[in-house]
Coordinates of C-alpha atoms in Angstrom, one line a residue:
Chain K
M28 CA -4.9 8.5 -27.4
K29 CA -2.4 9.7 -24.9
T30 CA -1.2 9.0 -21.4
L31 CA -1.6 11.3 -18.4
V32 CA 0.9 11.0 -15.6
I33 CA 0.2 12.7 -12.3
A34 CA 3.4 14.0 -10.8
E35 CA 4.4 13.2 -7.2
H36 CA 5.9 16.0 -5.2
D37 CA 5.9 17.8 -1.8
N38 CA 5.3 21.3 -3.2
G39 CA 9.0 21.9 -2.9
A40 CA 10.6 19.3 -5.2
L41 CA 9.5 16.5 -7.5
K42 CA 9.9 13.0 -5.9
P43 CA 12.1 10.7 -7.8
E44 CA 9.0 8.5 -8.2
T45 CA 7.7 10.9 -10.8
S46 CA 10.6 10.4 -13.1
K47 CA 10.4 6.6 -12.7
T48 CA 6.7 6.6 -13.3
I49 CA 7.2 8.6 -16.5
N50 CA 9.7 5.9 -17.5
A51 CA 7.0 3.3 -17.1
A52 CA 4.5 5.5 -19.0
V53 CA 6.8 6.0 -22.0
K54 CA 6.8 2.2 -22.3
L55 CA 3.1 2.3 -23.2
G56 CA 4.1 3.8 -26.5
L57 CA 1.8 6.8 -26.5
D58 CA 2.4 10.5 -26.0
V59 CA 2.9 11.3 -22.3
D60 CA 1.4 14.5 -20.7
V61 CA 2.2 15.2 -17.1
L62 CA -0.2 16.9 -14.6
V63 CA 1.3 18.7 -11.6
A64 CA -1.1 20.1 -9.0
G65 CA 0.1 21.9 -5.9
L66 CA 0.9 25.3 -4.4
N67 CA 3.7 27.5 -5.8
I68 CA 4.9 24.9 -8.2
S69 CA 6.3 26.9 -11.1
A70 CA 9.8 25.7 -10.5
M71 CA 8.6 22.1 -10.5
S72 CA 6.6 22.6 -13.6
E73 CA 9.8 23.8 -15.4
K74 CA 11.7 20.8 -14.1
L75 CA 9.1 18.4 -15.3
A76 CA 9.2 20.0 -18.8
T77 CA 12.9 18.8 -19.1
I78 CA 12.2 15.2 -18.3
A79 CA 12.7 13.0 -21.4
G80 CA 9.5 11.7 -22.9
V81 CA 7.2 14.4 -21.6
N82 CA 5.0 15.9 -24.3
V83 CA 3.2 18.7 -22.4
V84 CA 3.1 19.7 -18.8
L85 CA -0.2 20.6 -17.3
S86 CA 0.2 22.8 -14.3
V87 CA -2.4 23.8 -11.7
D88 CA -1.1 26.1 -9.1
H89 CA -3.7 26.7 -6.3
A90 CA -3.9 26.3 -2.5
V91 CA -6.7 23.7 -2.9
Y92 CA -4.1 21.3 -4.2
E93 CA -1.4 22.0 -1.6
H94 CA -2.0 18.7 0.2
Q95 CA -3.4 16.8 -2.8
L96 CA -6.4 15.5 -0.9
A97 CA -8.0 12.6 -2.7
E98 CA -11.4 14.3 -3.2
S99 CA -10.1 17.4 -4.9
M100 CA -7.3 15.6 -6.9
T101 CA -10.0 13.2 -8.2
D102 CA -12.2 16.0 -9.5
L103 CA -9.2 17.6 -11.2
V104 CA -8.1 14.4 -12.9
L105 CA -11.6 13.5 -14.0
S106 CA -12.0 17.0 -15.7
L107 CA -9.0 16.0 -17.9
A108 CA -9.7 12.3 -18.4
D109 CA -11.6 12.5 -21.7
D110 CA -8.4 13.1 -23.6
Y111 CA -6.5 10.2 -22.2
S112 CA -6.6 6.4 -22.6
H113 CA -4.1 5.8 -19.8
I114 CA -3.9 7.6 -16.4
V115 CA -0.9 6.7 -14.5
A116 CA 0.5 7.7 -11.0
S117 CA 3.1 6.4 -8.6
A118 CA 2.1 3.9 -6.1
T119 CA 3.0 6.2 -3.2
T120 CA 0.6 7.0 -0.4
T121 CA -0.6 10.0 -2.5
G122 CA -1.2 8.0 -5.7
K123 CA -2.8 5.1 -3.8
N124 CA -5.1 7.5 -2.1
F125 CA -6.7 9.2 -5.1
M126 CA -6.3 6.9 -8.1
P127 CA -8.9 4.2 -7.1
R128 CA -11.3 7.1 -6.5
V129 CA -10.6 8.2 -10.1
A130 CA -11.0 4.6 -11.4
A131 CA -14.3 4.1 -9.7
L132 CA -15.8 7.3 -11.1
L133 CA -14.6 6.5 -14.6
D134 CA -16.1 2.9 -13.9
V135 CA -12.8 1.1 -14.7
A136 CA -10.8 -1.4 -12.7
Q137 CA -7.5 -0.1 -11.5
I138 CA -4.3 -2.0 -12.0
S139 CA -2.2 -1.4 -8.9
E140 CA 1.6 -1.4 -8.4
I141 CA 2.7 -2.6 -11.9
I142 CA 6.3 -3.7 -12.0
D143 CA 6.5 -4.2 -15.8
V144 CA 4.7 -3.1 -19.0
I145 CA 4.1 -5.9 -21.5
D146 CA 2.0 -3.8 -23.9
A147 CA -0.4 -0.9 -23.6
D148 CA -3.1 -3.3 -22.0
T149 CA -0.9 -5.9 -20.3
F150 CA 1.1 -5.5 -17.1
K151 CA 2.9 -7.5 -14.5
R152 CA 2.2 -6.9 -10.8
P153 CA 3.2 -8.7 -7.6
I154 CA 0.4 -10.4 -5.5
Y155 CA 0.6 -12.3 -2.1
A156 CA 3.3 -10.1 -0.7
G157 CA 5.4 -10.5 -3.8
N158 CA 5.3 -14.4 -3.6
A159 CA 3.7 -14.5 -7.0
I160 CA 3.9 -12.2 -10.0
A161 CA 0.6 -11.9 -12.0
T162 CA 0.3 -10.9 -15.6
V163 CA -2.9 -9.1 -16.0
K164 CA -4.7 -7.7 -19.1
S165 CA -7.0 -4.7 -18.7
L166 CA -10.3 -5.1 -20.6
D167 CA -11.4 -1.5 -19.9
A168 CA -11.3 1.1 -22.6
K169 CA -9.5 3.5 -20.2
K170 CA -6.7 2.2 -18.0
V171 CA -6.0 3.5 -14.5
I172 CA -2.6 2.4 -13.3
T173 CA -0.3 2.9 -10.3
V174 CA 3.4 2.2 -10.8
R175 CA 5.9 0.6 -8.3
A176 CA 8.5 3.1 -8.9
S177 CA 11.4 0.9 -7.6
S178 CA 10.9 -1.4 -10.6
F179 CA 11.6 1.3 -13.2
D180 CA 14.6 3.6 -14.0
L181 CA 14.9 7.3 -13.8
Q182 CA 14.2 9.0 -17.1
G183 CA 16.8 11.2 -18.8
E184 CA 16.6 14.8 -19.7
Q185 CA 15.4 16.7 -22.8
G186 CA 15.0 20.3 -24.0
A187 CA 12.1 21.9 -22.2
V188 CA 8.6 21.3 -23.6
S189 CA 5.7 23.6 -23.2
I190 CA 3.8 24.2 -20.0
N191 CA 0.1 24.7 -20.1
T192 CA -1.3 26.5 -17.0
L193 CA -4.8 25.3 -16.1
D194 CA -7.2 27.3 -13.9
T195 CA -9.4 24.4 -13.0
V196 CA -10.2 24.5 -9.3
S197 CA -12.6 22.1 -7.7
D198 CA -12.6 22.3 -3.9
S199 CA -14.4 19.2 -2.7
Q200 CA -16.2 19.9 0.6
L201 CA -16.0 16.3 1.7
S202 CA -12.7 16.6 3.4
T203 CA -10.4 19.4 4.8
F204 CA -6.7 19.4 5.7
V205 CA -6.0 19.7 9.4
S206 CA -2.4 19.2 10.0
V207 CA 0.8 17.4 8.9
E208 CA 3.6 16.0 11.1
Q209 CA 6.7 15.4 9.1
T210 CA 9.5 13.1 10.2
E211 CA 12.7 15.2 10.0
S212 CA 15.7 13.6 8.3
E213 CA 18.9 14.7 6.7
R214 CA 19.4 11.4 5.0
P215 CA 18.3 10.4 1.5
E216 CA 14.6 9.4 1.0
L217 CA 14.1 5.8 1.8
T218 CA 12.5 4.8 -1.5
A219 CA 15.2 6.6 -3.6
A220 CA 18.4 5.7 -1.7
E221 CA 21.2 3.7 -3.3
V222 CA 22.0 2.2 0.1
V223 CA 19.5 1.2 2.8
I224 CA 20.4 0.0 6.3
S225 CA 17.5 -1.3 8.3
G226 CA 17.1 -2.4 11.9
G227 CA 14.7 -4.9 13.3
R228 CA 13.5 -6.2 16.7
G229 CA 17.1 -7.3 17.4
M230 CA 18.0 -3.6 17.9
Q231 CA 16.2 -3.9 21.2
N232 CA 15.3 -0.2 21.6
G233 CA 15.1 3.1 19.7
E234 CA 18.4 4.4 21.1
N235 CA 20.3 1.5 19.7
F236 CA 19.2 2.7 16.2
A237 CA 21.9 5.4 16.7
L238 CA 24.4 2.5 16.0
L239 CA 23.2 2.6 12.4
N240 CA 23.8 6.4 12.1
G241 CA 27.6 6.2 11.6
I242 CA 27.4 3.5 9.0
A243 CA 24.6 5.3 7.2
D244 CA 26.6 8.5 7.1
K245 CA 29.7 6.7 5.6
L246 CA 27.6 4.9 3.0
G247 CA 25.2 7.8 2.2
A248 CA 22.5 5.4 3.2
A249 CA 18.9 5.8 4.3
I250 CA 17.8 4.1 7.5
G251 CA 14.8 1.8 7.4
A252 CA 13.2 -0.5 9.9
S253 CA 11.1 -3.8 10.0
R254 CA 7.5 -3.7 11.2
A255 CA 8.5 -5.3 14.4
A256 CA 10.8 -2.4 15.2
V257 CA 8.1 0.1 14.3
D258 CA 5.4 -1.7 16.3
A259 CA 7.7 -1.9 19.3
G260 CA 7.9 2.0 19.1
F261 CA 11.7 2.0 18.3
V262 CA 11.3 4.3 15.3
P263 CA 8.4 6.2 13.4
N264 CA 6.3 4.2 11.0
D265 CA 7.4 6.0 7.8
M266 CA 10.7 4.1 8.2
Q267 CA 9.0 0.8 7.8
V268 CA 10.1 -1.4 4.8
G269 CA 7.6 -4.1 3.8
Q270 CA 4.4 -5.1 2.3
T271 CA 2.6 -2.7 4.5
G272 CA 5.3 0.0 4.5
K273 CA 7.7 1.1 1.8
I274 CA 9.0 -0.9 -1.1
V275 CA 12.7 -0.3 -1.8
A276 CA 15.2 -1.7 -4.3
P277 CA 18.5 -0.2 -3.6
N278 CA 21.9 -1.3 -4.7
L279 CA 22.8 -2.5 -1.2
Y280 CA 20.4 -3.4 1.5
I281 CA 21.8 -4.2 5.0
A282 CA 19.3 -6.0 7.3
V283 CA 20.4 -5.8 10.9
G284 CA 18.6 -7.8 13.6
I285 CA 15.8 -8.6 11.2
S286 CA 14.5 -12.1 10.9
G287 CA 13.1 -11.8 7.4
A288 CA 9.3 -12.3 7.7
I289 CA 7.3 -12.6 4.4
Q290 CA 5.9 -9.1 5.0
H291 CA 9.4 -7.6 5.3
L292 CA 10.9 -9.5 2.4
A293 CA 8.0 -8.2 0.2
G294 CA 9.5 -4.7 0.7
M295 CA 13.2 -5.3 -0.1
K296 CA 13.9 -8.6 -1.9
D297 CA 14.4 -6.8 -5.2
S298 CA 17.5 -5.1 -3.8
K299 CA 20.6 -5.8 -5.8
V300 CA 22.8 -7.0 -3.0
I301 CA 21.4 -8.0 0.4
V302 CA 23.5 -8.3 3.5
A303 CA 22.1 -9.8 6.6
I304 CA 23.5 -9.5 10.1
N305 CA 21.8 -11.7 12.6
K306 CA 22.9 -13.9 15.5
D307 CA 20.4 -16.6 14.6
P308 CA 21.8 -18.7 11.8
D309 CA 18.3 -20.1 11.0
A310 CA 16.8 -16.7 10.4
P311 CA 14.9 -16.7 7.0
I312 CA 16.7 -13.5 6.0
F313 CA 19.8 -15.7 5.3
Q314 CA 17.9 -17.4 2.5
V315 CA 17.7 -14.2 0.5
A316 CA 21.0 -12.6 1.6
D317 CA 24.0 -12.5 -0.8
Y318 CA 26.3 -12.0 2.2
G319 CA 25.3 -13.2 5.7
L320 CA 27.2 -12.5 8.9
V321 CA 26.1 -14.7 11.9
A322 CA 27.1 -12.4 14.8
D323 CA 25.8 -10.2 17.6
L324 CA 25.0 -6.9 16.0
F325 CA 26.2 -4.9 19.1
E326 CA 29.6 -6.3 18.5
V327 CA 29.8 -6.0 14.7
L328 CA 28.1 -2.6 14.0
P329 CA 30.9 -0.6 15.6
Q330 CA 33.5 -2.8 13.8
L331 CA 31.6 -2.2 10.5
E332 CA 31.5 1.5 11.0
N333 CA 35.3 1.5 11.6
A334 CA 36.0 -0.6 8.6
L335 CA 34.2 1.7 6.2
Chain W
M270 CA -24.3 5.9 14.9
K271 CA -24.1 2.8 12.8
V272 CA -20.8 1.5 11.6
L273 CA -20.4 -0.9 8.7
V274 CA -17.3 -3.1 8.5
P275 CA -16.5 -5.0 5.2
I276 CA -14.1 -7.9 5.8
K277 CA -12.4 -10.4 3.6
R278 CA -11.4 -14.1 3.9
V279 CA -7.8 -14.5 2.7
I280 CA -4.9 -16.9 3.0
D281 CA -3.4 -16.8 6.5
Y282 CA -0.7 -14.1 6.6
N283 CA 1.9 -16.7 7.9
V284 CA 1.5 -18.9 4.9
K285 CA 3.7 -18.6 1.9
A286 CA 1.6 -18.7 -1.2
R287 CA 2.5 -21.3 -3.8
V288 CA 1.9 -20.9 -7.5
K289 CA 0.0 -23.7 -9.3
C290 CA 2.1 -25.7 -11.7
D291 CA 0.0 -24.6 -14.7
N292 CA 0.6 -21.0 -13.8
S293 CA -3.1 -20.2 -13.8
D294 CA -3.2 -18.8 -10.2
V295 CA -2.0 -19.3 -6.7
D296 CA -2.9 -22.7 -5.1
L297 CA -5.5 -22.1 -2.4
A298 CA -6.6 -25.8 -2.0
N299 CA -6.1 -27.0 1.6
V300 CA -4.4 -23.7 2.7
K301 CA -5.2 -22.1 6.0
M302 CA -7.5 -19.2 5.6
A303 CA -8.2 -16.3 8.0
M304 CA -9.7 -12.8 8.3
N305 CA -7.4 -10.3 6.4
P306 CA -5.3 -8.6 9.2
F307 CA -6.3 -5.1 8.2
C308 CA -10.0 -6.1 8.4
E309 CA -9.4 -7.4 12.0
I310 CA -8.1 -3.9 12.8
A311 CA -11.3 -2.4 11.2
I312 CA -13.5 -4.6 13.3
E313 CA -11.6 -3.8 16.4
E314 CA -11.9 0.0 15.8
A315 CA -15.6 -0.4 15.2
I316 CA -16.0 -2.3 18.5
R317 CA -14.0 0.3 20.4
L318 CA -16.3 3.0 19.0
K319 CA -19.3 1.0 20.3
E320 CA -17.7 0.5 23.7
A321 CA -17.0 4.2 23.9
G322 CA -20.7 4.9 23.2
T323 CA -20.0 6.5 19.9
A324 CA -21.3 3.7 17.7
S325 CA -24.7 2.1 18.4
E326 CA -24.5 -0.8 16.0
V327 CA -21.7 -2.6 14.2
V328 CA -22.6 -4.5 11.0
A329 CA -20.0 -6.8 9.4
V330 CA -20.3 -7.7 5.7
T331 CA -18.3 -10.0 3.5
I332 CA -18.5 -11.0 -0.2
G333 CA -17.4 -14.5 -1.2
A334 CA -18.1 -18.1 -1.1
K335 CA -20.0 -19.9 1.6
A336 CA -16.9 -20.5 3.6
S337 CA -16.4 -16.8 4.2
Q338 CA -19.2 -17.1 6.8
E339 CA -16.6 -18.4 9.2
Q340 CA -14.9 -14.9 9.1
L341 CA -18.3 -13.2 9.7
R342 CA -18.8 -15.5 12.7
T343 CA -15.4 -14.3 13.9
A344 CA -16.4 -10.7 13.5
L345 CA -19.7 -11.4 15.5
A346 CA -17.6 -13.2 18.2
L347 CA -15.4 -10.1 18.4
G348 CA -18.5 -7.9 19.1
A349 CA -20.3 -7.1 15.8
D350 CA -24.1 -7.1 16.2
K351 CA -25.1 -8.6 12.9
A352 CA -23.6 -9.9 9.7
I353 CA -24.4 -9.8 6.0
H354 CA -23.0 -12.4 3.6
I355 CA -23.1 -11.5 -0.1
E356 CA -22.7 -14.9 -1.6
T357 CA -20.8 -15.6 -4.8
D358 CA -18.4 -18.2 -6.0
E359 CA -16.9 -15.8 -8.6
K360 CA -13.5 -14.2 -7.9
L361 CA -14.5 -10.5 -7.9
E362 CA -12.4 -7.4 -8.5
S363 CA -12.2 -4.4 -6.2
L364 CA -14.5 -2.4 -8.4
H365 CA -17.2 -5.2 -8.2
I366 CA -16.7 -5.4 -4.5
A367 CA -17.0 -1.6 -4.0
K368 CA -20.2 -1.6 -6.2
L369 CA -21.8 -4.4 -4.1
L370 CA -20.8 -2.6 -0.9
A371 CA -22.3 0.6 -2.2
K372 CA -25.6 -1.3 -2.4
I373 CA -25.3 -2.4 1.2
V374 CA -24.3 1.2 2.3
E375 CA -27.5 2.5 0.5
Q376 CA -29.6 -0.2 2.3
E377 CA -28.0 0.0 5.8
A378 CA -27.1 3.8 5.7
P379 CA -24.1 3.6 8.1
E380 CA -22.5 6.9 9.1
L381 CA -19.1 5.3 9.0
V382 CA -17.7 2.5 7.0
I383 CA -14.3 1.1 8.2
L384 CA -12.4 -1.1 5.8
G385 CA -8.8 -2.5 5.9
K386 CA -6.4 -0.5 3.6
Q387 CA -5.6 -3.6 1.5
S388 CA -6.0 -7.3 1.4
I389 CA -2.8 -9.3 1.8
D390 CA -3.7 -11.6 -1.2
S391 CA -4.5 -9.2 -4.1
D392 CA -2.6 -6.3 -2.5
N393 CA -4.7 -3.9 -4.4
N394 CA -5.4 -1.1 -1.9
Q395 CA -8.5 0.1 -3.8
T396 CA -11.8 -0.9 -2.3
G397 CA -12.2 1.7 0.3
Q398 CA -11.3 4.5 -2.1
M399 CA -13.7 3.1 -4.7
L400 CA -16.5 2.8 -2.2
A401 CA -16.0 6.4 -1.1
A402 CA -16.2 7.5 -4.7
L403 CA -19.3 5.5 -5.5
T404 CA -21.1 6.8 -2.4
N405 CA -19.7 10.3 -2.8
R406 CA -18.3 10.3 0.7
G407 CA -15.0 11.7 2.0
Q408 CA -12.2 9.2 2.6
G409 CA -9.6 8.8 5.3
T410 CA -7.2 6.2 4.1
F411 CA -4.3 4.5 5.9
A412 CA -5.7 5.7 9.3
S413 CA -3.6 5.4 12.4
K414 CA -6.0 7.4 14.5
V415 CA -9.8 8.1 14.2
V416 CA -11.5 10.7 16.4
I417 CA -15.2 11.4 16.0
E418 CA -16.7 14.7 17.2
N419 CA -19.4 17.2 16.1
N420 CA -20.5 15.2 13.2
K421 CA -17.0 15.1 11.8
V422 CA -14.3 12.4 11.8
N423 CA -10.7 13.4 12.2
V424 CA -8.5 10.8 10.6
T425 CA -4.7 10.8 11.1
R426 CA -3.2 9.2 8.0
E427 CA 0.2 7.4 7.6
V428 CA 1.7 9.1 4.6
D429 CA 5.2 9.0 3.1
G430 CA 7.3 11.3 5.2
G431 CA 5.1 11.2 8.3
L432 CA 1.5 11.7 9.4
Q433 CA -1.3 13.8 7.9
T434 CA -4.6 14.6 9.6
V435 CA -7.8 15.3 7.6
A436 CA -11.3 16.2 8.8
L437 CA -14.2 14.5 7.0
S438 CA -17.9 15.3 7.2
L439 CA -19.9 12.3 8.2
P440 CA -20.9 10.0 6.6
A441 CA -17.5 9.0 5.6
I442 CA -15.2 6.0 4.7
V443 CA -12.0 5.1 6.7
T444 CA -9.4 2.5 5.8
T445 CA -7.2 1.1 8.5
D446 CA -3.4 1.0 8.7
L447 CA -1.6 -1.5 11.0
R448 CA -1.0 0.9 13.8
L449 CA -4.6 2.0 14.4
N450 CA -5.1 -0.5 17.1
E451 CA -4.2 -4.0 18.4
P452 CA -7.1 -6.4 17.7
R453 CA -8.5 -8.5 20.6
Y454 CA -9.1 -12.2 20.5
A455 CA -12.5 -13.7 20.7
S456 CA -13.3 -15.5 23.9
L457 CA -15.0 -18.9 23.9
P458 CA -18.3 -17.7 25.4
N459 CA -18.4 -14.9 22.8
I460 CA -17.7 -17.5 20.1
M461 CA -20.7 -19.5 21.4
K462 CA -22.9 -16.4 21.6
A463 CA -21.9 -15.4 18.0
K464 CA -23.6 -18.5 16.7
R465 CA -27.0 -17.1 17.6
K466 CA -26.4 -13.6 16.2
P467 CA -28.2 -12.7 12.9
L468 CA -26.4 -13.5 9.6
E469 CA -28.3 -12.5 6.6
V470 CA -27.3 -14.2 3.2
V471 CA -27.9 -12.3 -0.1
A472 CA -27.0 -13.6 -3.5
A473 CA -24.5 -11.3 -5.2
D474 CA -26.3 -11.3 -8.5
S475 CA -29.6 -10.3 -6.9
L476 CA -28.1 -6.8 -6.2
G477 CA -28.2 -5.6 -9.8
V478 CA -24.5 -5.0 -10.2
D479 CA -22.7 -5.9 -13.4
L480 CA -20.0 -8.4 -12.3
A481 CA -18.4 -9.1 -15.7
P482 CA -14.6 -9.2 -15.4
R483 CA -12.6 -6.1 -16.3
I484 CA -9.3 -7.7 -15.8
Q485 CA -8.1 -10.9 -17.3
L486 CA -5.6 -12.9 -15.3
V487 CA -3.2 -14.1 -18.1
S488 CA -0.8 -16.0 -15.9
V489 CA 0.7 -16.3 -12.4
E490 CA 4.4 -17.0 -12.0
E491 CA 6.9 -17.6 -9.2
P492 CA 9.1 -14.5 -8.7
A493 CA 12.7 -14.8 -9.9
K494 CA 14.6 -16.7 -7.3
R495 CA 17.6 -15.1 -5.7
S496 CA 20.7 -17.2 -6.0
G497 CA 22.0 -18.5 -2.7
G498 CA 24.5 -16.3 -0.9
I499 CA 27.5 -17.0 1.3
I500 CA 28.1 -16.7 5.0
V501 CA 31.1 -14.5 5.7
E502 CA 33.4 -15.0 8.7
D503 CA 33.7 -11.5 10.0
V504 CA 33.3 -7.8 9.3
A505 CA 36.6 -7.5 7.5
Q506 CA 35.6 -10.2 5.0
L507 CA 32.1 -8.7 4.6
V508 CA 33.6 -5.2 3.7
E509 CA 36.1 -6.8 1.4
K510 CA 33.4 -8.8 -0.5
L511 CA 31.2 -5.7 -0.8
K512 CA 34.1 -3.7 -2.2
T513 CA 35.7 -6.2 -4.6
E514 CA 33.1 -8.8 -5.4
A515 CA 29.7 -7.0 -5.2
K516 CA 31.3 -3.6 -5.9
V517 CA 28.4 -1.8 -4.1
I518 CA 30.5 0.3 -1.7

């Protein structure tokens, strides 16, 4: 049997999660086909065909799939499911939305957010906000899996493989797209950035987040936030790092004015190097930080920007 | 309009889970339990719909051991009208839960089901989507705003990169994100009143759902520990360490 990976994209470009999810799928030891569904996606299909390990690209270019609504995506994946023993997607908000729907209609239990592949049936995944790692074995004939992309590497490149254009169109009448409100940013995507600098409640207000801009520019970093900063309305919620926000694992994570609650640590404690800047020496963040600086962030942030 | 709210009893979110020494599971003996935070938000949203005159009845349901009736009583104290306890001592998976809930949906025929987007113990983020699939309803997951009008529900969803709004025909399934609302606290008089509200108990295996496990829990381990770090004196030393020791900038 084969593995089907569903590509993650924004109709303009593939998300780095796709390549990392293919990396995880290759570890299953089966042929990997990739499905990409969206609108005006021919350039992306060609790009997918050059990702190492991809066997065939299945491309569905239709307005129905522009926003990848769960109901329509599910019908599409189900129409292909007979040929595959493993169906895999990234644990992004898109993947998390449609994959359990696919699993339920195939009558299989989904394995969410795997961080390691032991064999084609056995996987590791974090539970309890990352405070425990469970090894689980799927007893179902078909496996439906979502992948925590930050735990896998980017795949390399290969000579282009073939692209099969499918004309399956299933417009579920259960839901319709109304609108989208995107957060504008020039910076790298939070989940893919090599360096992330995050602010917490200690930033005191939204304007003070500007203090992170200069540092982020010099480091080519993405800017994140703790749930406290988001709930206080300092920054939009898609900047939130944590169990209930985004999971990141950059080379360098700088936590500024963040205490380090369990829910925040769940989103960043796999970063290679963690730096904490906090004026409270007892803040739990110092227990996971490689380098801690006990200081007033309003004093040291400008110094840090100058020193870089 | 009837609203059904499935809730789950989980470890209190402030408690750090400990792994059992035999690596069989997480140790939940003598640990503080509470209603899953996302489920509290779901109850709150249902109660607000009732207060706005949109919902006529709010039914809370849970699946689990006898002790989970405590969380149903909490839901009743917060304003739910009645509760259903599907009793089982088995540790069930999301698919089982969704199938059992589908039976309750069939029986109660709610126009709207509001669930939390994930439980903070298994971190699966599956049940709402699976229930939507099994009942063939539209789904509005990770909701930060829910507006009901003209037999439709508009759900603003928290997605990577911003917010997306979808319109679902009723009946529909919604799962809550953290920013949907701020749950209230139950007052003492309401806690007393909740004791007299109806709580129906149904045995899980009487609902005709195959509850055989689909996932085998092989082992549970502590995550790799981070080695202890150092406290630097000032910014200059920090930058120096990041450049020469950690080599990340």
